Tab-separated table of C-alpha atoms in Angstrom:
chain	number	residue	atom	x	y	z
A	19	MET	CA	0.000	0.000	0.000
A	20	ILE	CA	2.718	2.486	1.051
A	21	GLU	CA	6.330	2.427	-0.088
A	22	ILE	CA	8.658	5.276	0.841
A	23	ARG	CA	12.404	5.428	0.286
A	24	ASP	CA	14.787	8.021	1.745
A	25	LEU	CA	11.889	10.438	2.248
A	26	ALA	CA	13.014	13.850	3.491
A	27	ARG	CA	11.352	17.144	4.363
A	28	ALA	CA	13.245	20.283	5.317
A	29	TYR	CA	12.025	23.830	5.926
A	30	GLU	CA	13.954	27.018	5.291
A	31	LEU	CA	13.257	29.387	8.191
A	32	ASP	CA	14.703	32.760	9.159
A	33	SER	CA	16.620	30.986	11.906
A	34	GLY	CA	18.069	28.452	9.446
A	35	ARG	CA	17.277	25.124	7.844
A	36	VAL	CA	15.142	22.714	9.891
A	37	VAL	CA	15.080	19.026	8.932
A	38	ALA	CA	11.712	17.597	9.940
A	39	LEU	CA	12.113	14.232	8.212
A	40	ASP	CA	15.555	12.816	7.555
A	41	GLY	CA	15.760	10.050	4.939
A	42	VAL	CA	12.966	7.757	6.121
A	43	SER	CA	12.263	4.415	4.433
A	44	LEU	CA	9.109	2.492	5.314
A	45	ASP	CA	6.688	-0.040	3.825
A	46	ILE	CA	3.097	-0.492	4.994
A	47	ASP	CA	1.134	-3.438	3.623
A	48	GLU	CA	-2.495	-3.353	2.589
A	49	GLY	CA	-4.725	-4.228	5.547
A	50	ASP	CA	-2.217	-3.249	8.225
A	51	MET	CA	-2.930	-1.059	11.269
A	52	VAL	CA	0.092	1.034	12.225
A	53	ALA	CA	0.586	3.485	15.088
A	54	VAL	CA	3.124	6.215	14.289
A	55	MET	CA	4.424	7.541	17.593
A	56	GLY	CA	6.947	9.998	18.976
A	57	PRO	CA	7.247	13.234	20.954
A	58	SER	CA	6.400	16.672	19.594
A	59	GLY	CA	8.845	17.597	16.823
A	60	SER	CA	9.845	13.996	16.147
A	61	GLY	CA	8.629	13.993	12.534
A	62	LYS	CA	5.432	11.983	12.889
A	63	SER	CA	3.097	14.812	11.847
A	64	THR	CA	5.361	15.675	8.914
A	65	LEU	CA	5.145	12.061	7.794
A	66	MET	CA	1.354	12.180	8.091
A	67	ASN	CA	1.197	15.293	5.901
A	68	LEU	CA	3.391	13.660	3.267
A	69	LEU	CA	1.456	10.369	3.329
A	70	GLY	CA	-1.773	12.332	2.983
A	71	CYS	CA	-0.460	14.325	-0.002
A	72	LEU	CA	-0.926	17.547	1.980
A	73	ASP	CA	2.749	18.456	1.569
A	74	ARG	CA	5.610	17.641	-0.767
A	75	PRO	CA	8.898	16.014	0.220
A	76	THR	CA	12.212	17.729	-0.451
A	77	GLY	CA	13.739	14.380	-1.342
A	78	GLY	CA	13.009	10.681	-1.693
A	79	LEU	CA	10.296	8.509	-3.223
A	80	TYR	CA	6.700	7.826	-2.188
A	81	ARG	CA	4.423	5.244	-3.812
A	82	LEU	CA	0.784	4.953	-2.743
A	83	ALA	CA	-0.914	1.869	-4.171
A	84	GLY	CA	1.697	1.948	-6.907
A	85	VAL	CA	1.221	5.639	-7.780
A	86	PRO	CA	4.487	7.687	-7.762
A	87	VAL	CA	3.202	10.553	-5.602
A	88	GLU	CA	6.290	12.757	-5.938
A	89	THR	CA	5.665	13.117	-9.698
A	90	LEU	CA	2.132	14.540	-9.346
A	91	ASP	CA	1.214	18.192	-9.775
A	92	LYS	CA	-1.197	20.059	-7.481
A	93	ASP	CA	-4.308	18.797	-9.266
A	94	GLY	CA	-2.972	15.264	-9.332
A	95	LEU	CA	-2.326	15.343	-5.592
A	96	ALA	CA	-5.837	16.639	-4.922
A	97	ALA	CA	-7.364	13.905	-7.067
A	98	LEU	CA	-5.303	11.221	-5.348
A	99	ARG	CA	-6.289	12.524	-1.901
A	100	ASN	CA	-9.970	12.469	-2.762
A	101	ARG	CA	-9.869	9.056	-4.394
A	102	ARG	CA	-7.404	7.100	-2.264
A	103	ILE	CA	-7.159	8.684	1.204
A	104	GLY	CA	-9.560	9.261	4.076
A	105	PHE	CA	-8.670	11.617	6.939
A	106	VAL	CA	-9.764	11.601	10.584
A	107	PHE	CA	-8.656	14.494	12.808
A	108	GLN	CA	-8.593	15.158	16.534
A	109	GLN	CA	-11.095	18.043	16.331
A	110	PHE	CA	-13.487	16.250	13.921
A	111	ASN	CA	-13.589	19.226	11.438
A	112	LEU	CA	-17.337	18.966	10.832
A	113	LEU	CA	-19.431	21.780	9.363
A	114	PRO	CA	-21.455	22.998	12.369
A	115	ARG	CA	-24.599	24.025	10.467
A	116	THR	CA	-24.753	20.845	8.372
A	117	ASP	CA	-26.265	17.597	9.615
A	118	ALA	CA	-24.330	14.340	9.838
A	119	LEU	CA	-25.566	13.174	6.447
A	120	GLY	CA	-24.479	16.404	4.763
A	121	ASN	CA	-21.041	16.263	6.395
A	122	VAL	CA	-20.506	12.715	5.144
A	123	GLU	CA	-21.602	13.712	1.634
A	124	LEU	CA	-18.955	16.451	1.333
A	125	PRO	CA	-16.097	14.411	-0.223
A	126	MET	CA	-18.492	13.110	-2.864
A	127	ILE	CA	-19.582	16.641	-3.781
A	128	TYR	CA	-15.923	17.448	-4.510
A	129	ALA	CA	-15.719	14.242	-6.542
A	130	GLY	CA	-18.746	15.208	-8.645
A	131	VAL	CA	-20.985	12.343	-7.477
A	132	ASP	CA	-24.705	12.852	-8.242
A	133	ARG	CA	-27.069	13.740	-5.388
A	134	ARG	CA	-28.937	10.430	-5.216
A	135	THR	CA	-25.768	8.357	-5.147
A	136	ARG	CA	-24.258	10.690	-2.533
A	137	ARG	CA	-27.258	10.227	-0.274
A	138	GLU	CA	-27.232	6.434	-0.601
A	139	LYS	CA	-23.491	6.098	0.030
A	140	ALA	CA	-23.543	8.552	2.958
A	141	LEU	CA	-26.368	6.633	4.642
A	142	ARG	CA	-24.458	3.372	4.210
A	143	ALA	CA	-21.330	4.952	5.687
A	144	LEU	CA	-23.255	6.242	8.700
A	145	ALA	CA	-24.770	2.792	9.192
A	146	ARG	CA	-21.292	1.309	9.060
A	147	VAL	CA	-20.244	3.405	12.072
A	148	GLY	CA	-23.520	2.832	13.936
A	149	LEU	CA	-25.094	6.257	13.411
A	150	SER	CA	-28.048	5.661	11.077
A	151	GLU	CA	-30.460	7.166	13.592
A	152	ARG	CA	-28.367	10.368	13.878
A	153	ALA	CA	-28.209	11.150	10.145
A	154	HIS	CA	-30.148	14.405	10.484
A	155	HIS	CA	-28.514	15.658	13.684
A	156	ARG	CA	-26.105	18.578	13.561
A	157	PRO	CA	-22.692	18.293	15.273
A	158	THR	CA	-23.891	20.361	18.253
A	159	GLN	CA	-26.579	17.711	18.835
A	160	LEU	CA	-24.015	14.901	18.954
A	161	SER	CA	-21.570	13.744	21.604
A	162	GLY	CA	-17.834	13.908	20.956
A	163	GLY	CA	-17.718	10.217	20.174
A	164	GLN	CA	-20.641	10.516	17.765
A	165	GLN	CA	-18.991	13.467	16.030
A	166	GLN	CA	-15.836	11.398	15.563
A	167	ARG	CA	-17.927	8.570	14.112
A	168	VAL	CA	-19.402	11.029	11.606
A	169	ALA	CA	-15.858	12.083	10.718
A	170	ILE	CA	-14.887	8.438	10.231
A	171	ALA	CA	-17.931	7.832	8.024
A	172	ARG	CA	-16.942	10.875	5.962
A	173	ALA	CA	-13.405	9.478	5.630
A	174	LEU	CA	-14.722	6.102	4.467
A	175	VAL	CA	-17.454	7.216	2.072
A	176	ASN	CA	-15.252	7.222	-1.057
A	177	ASP	CA	-13.862	3.760	-0.220
A	178	PRO	CA	-10.263	4.978	0.230
A	179	SER	CA	-7.242	2.702	0.033
A	180	LEU	CA	-5.819	4.332	3.149
A	181	LEU	CA	-7.292	5.844	6.312
A	182	LEU	CA	-5.068	8.378	8.115
A	183	ALA	CA	-6.023	9.316	11.682
A	184	ASP	CA	-4.217	12.185	13.426
A	185	GLU	CA	-4.621	11.971	17.237
A	186	PRO	CA	-8.167	10.611	16.663
A	187	THR	CA	-8.912	10.061	20.368
A	188	GLY	CA	-7.130	13.147	21.739
A	189	ALA	CA	-10.356	15.110	22.372
A	190	LEU	CA	-12.285	12.171	23.853
A	191	ASP	CA	-12.708	10.682	27.320
A	192	SER	CA	-11.197	7.254	27.988
A	193	ARG	CA	-14.369	5.236	27.411
A	194	THR	CA	-15.267	7.029	24.187
A	195	ALA	CA	-11.663	6.670	23.013
A	196	LEU	CA	-11.934	2.891	23.471
A	197	GLU	CA	-15.187	2.891	21.480
A	198	ILE	CA	-13.438	4.665	18.598
A	199	LEU	CA	-10.459	2.289	18.790
A	200	ALA	CA	-12.857	-0.664	18.738
A	201	LEU	CA	-14.420	0.790	15.579
A	202	PHE	CA	-10.990	1.238	14.005
A	203	GLN	CA	-10.112	-2.377	14.808
A	204	GLU	CA	-13.394	-3.560	13.299
A	205	LEU	CA	-12.711	-1.575	10.125
A	206	ASN	CA	-9.197	-2.987	10.023
A	207	ARG	CA	-10.538	-6.529	10.291
A	208	GLU	CA	-12.742	-5.684	7.285
A	209	GLY	CA	-9.587	-4.831	5.320
A	210	VAL	CA	-9.186	-1.062	5.811
A	211	THR	CA	-5.534	0.036	5.975
A	212	LEU	CA	-5.049	2.353	8.961
A	213	VAL	CA	-2.216	4.666	9.995
A	214	LEU	CA	-2.741	6.381	13.354
A	215	VAL	CA	-0.494	9.224	14.480
A	216	THR	CA	-0.528	9.458	18.265
A	217	HIS	CA	1.592	10.392	21.267
A	218	ASP	CA	-0.581	8.200	23.514
A	219	ALA	CA	1.005	4.859	24.395
A	220	ASP	CA	-2.409	3.400	25.285
A	221	VAL	CA	-3.645	4.111	21.765
A	222	GLY	CA	-0.497	2.597	20.278
A	223	ARG	CA	-1.091	-0.671	22.132
A	224	HIS	CA	-4.201	-1.296	20.003
A	225	ALA	CA	-2.304	-1.282	16.682
A	226	ARG	CA	-0.685	-4.268	14.986
A	227	ARG	CA	2.550	-2.380	14.491
A	228	VAL	CA	4.305	0.562	16.155
A	229	VAL	CA	6.690	2.863	14.276
A	230	ARG	CA	8.406	5.318	16.611
A	231	PHE	CA	10.087	8.559	15.486
A	232	ARG	CA	12.713	10.775	17.044
A	233	ASP	CA	14.517	13.721	15.427
A	234	GLY	CA	13.024	12.980	12.021
A	235	ARG	CA	14.119	9.348	11.919
A	236	ILE	CA	12.615	5.959	12.706
A	237	VAL	CA	14.105	4.641	15.945
A	238	GLU	CA	11.790	1.663	16.428
A	239	ASP	CA	9.638	-0.471	14.148
A	240	ARG	CA	8.027	-3.505	15.731
A	241	ARG	CA	5.013	-5.734	15.414
A	242	GLN	CA	2.900	-6.608	18.426
A	243	GLU	CA	-0.221	-8.442	19.490
A	244	PRO	CA	-2.742	-5.596	19.713
A	245	LEU	CA	-5.010	-5.123	22.700
A	246	ASP	CA	-8.648	-5.759	21.831
A	247	ALA	CA	-10.535	-2.533	22.514
A	248	ARG	CA	-13.835	-4.410	22.827
A	249	VAL	CA	-12.413	-6.505	25.657
A	250	ALA	CA	-11.129	-3.354	27.376
A	251	LEU	CA	-14.588	-1.785	27.034
A	252	GLU	CA	-16.236	-4.815	28.590
A	253	ALA	CA	-13.776	-4.718	31.489
A	254	MET	CA	-14.467	-1.012	32.024
A	255	THR	CA	-18.209	-1.682	32.058
A	256	ARG	CA	-17.803	-4.406	34.683
A	257	GLU	CA	-15.672	-2.136	36.861
A	258	THR	CA	-18.231	0.669	36.611
A	259	ALA	CA	-21.068	-1.709	37.516
A	260	ALA	CA	-19.129	-3.033	40.522
């Protein structure tokens, strides 16, 4: 799914040249669930921006599903983002005056999908994240966890090859965070490729693989047996009941 070789990103600032990503090489297979971790300034957010075609590298190669991303112009990057990549952010980024259904339809409007098809696909996406009954609720009428589910439905509606989640549980309480992680794991079991950027070790423990950054370089890359978020939710429920 993802193949990067010697990927680099540097910024020219008044104070001098800052290297945010320093010759990173990484492969991510289709159907994997990877947590990208590291402290602030480690390079993980820069990697996310490059993987999401939101920024351009200053060196190296990036292939997404076989497409040589570094050769694309601005329009090509936008088309690839809309067709291949779904984004989930910490702050949800929903339109406040638009209901859940309308928010999920947005990527399809940009893609030129007709109104009837948009409505059908958006309803299916909301059903997939367990929010069919909230389709006509605005974000202010939804809990934080429900808003994040709407954001996930929006990310999935164009059937992307890759789902990128940037601190997706950072604005949620611990129980709601586990519910979102359980949803991510369910989607992953269905074949969705997931890359989660997080500084939270508890979130990282639910991924199949952890890639840790420091000073723009990978310092750890290991596979693990992920914690099952559903089991953790059940344990939390029992503790609350007791």
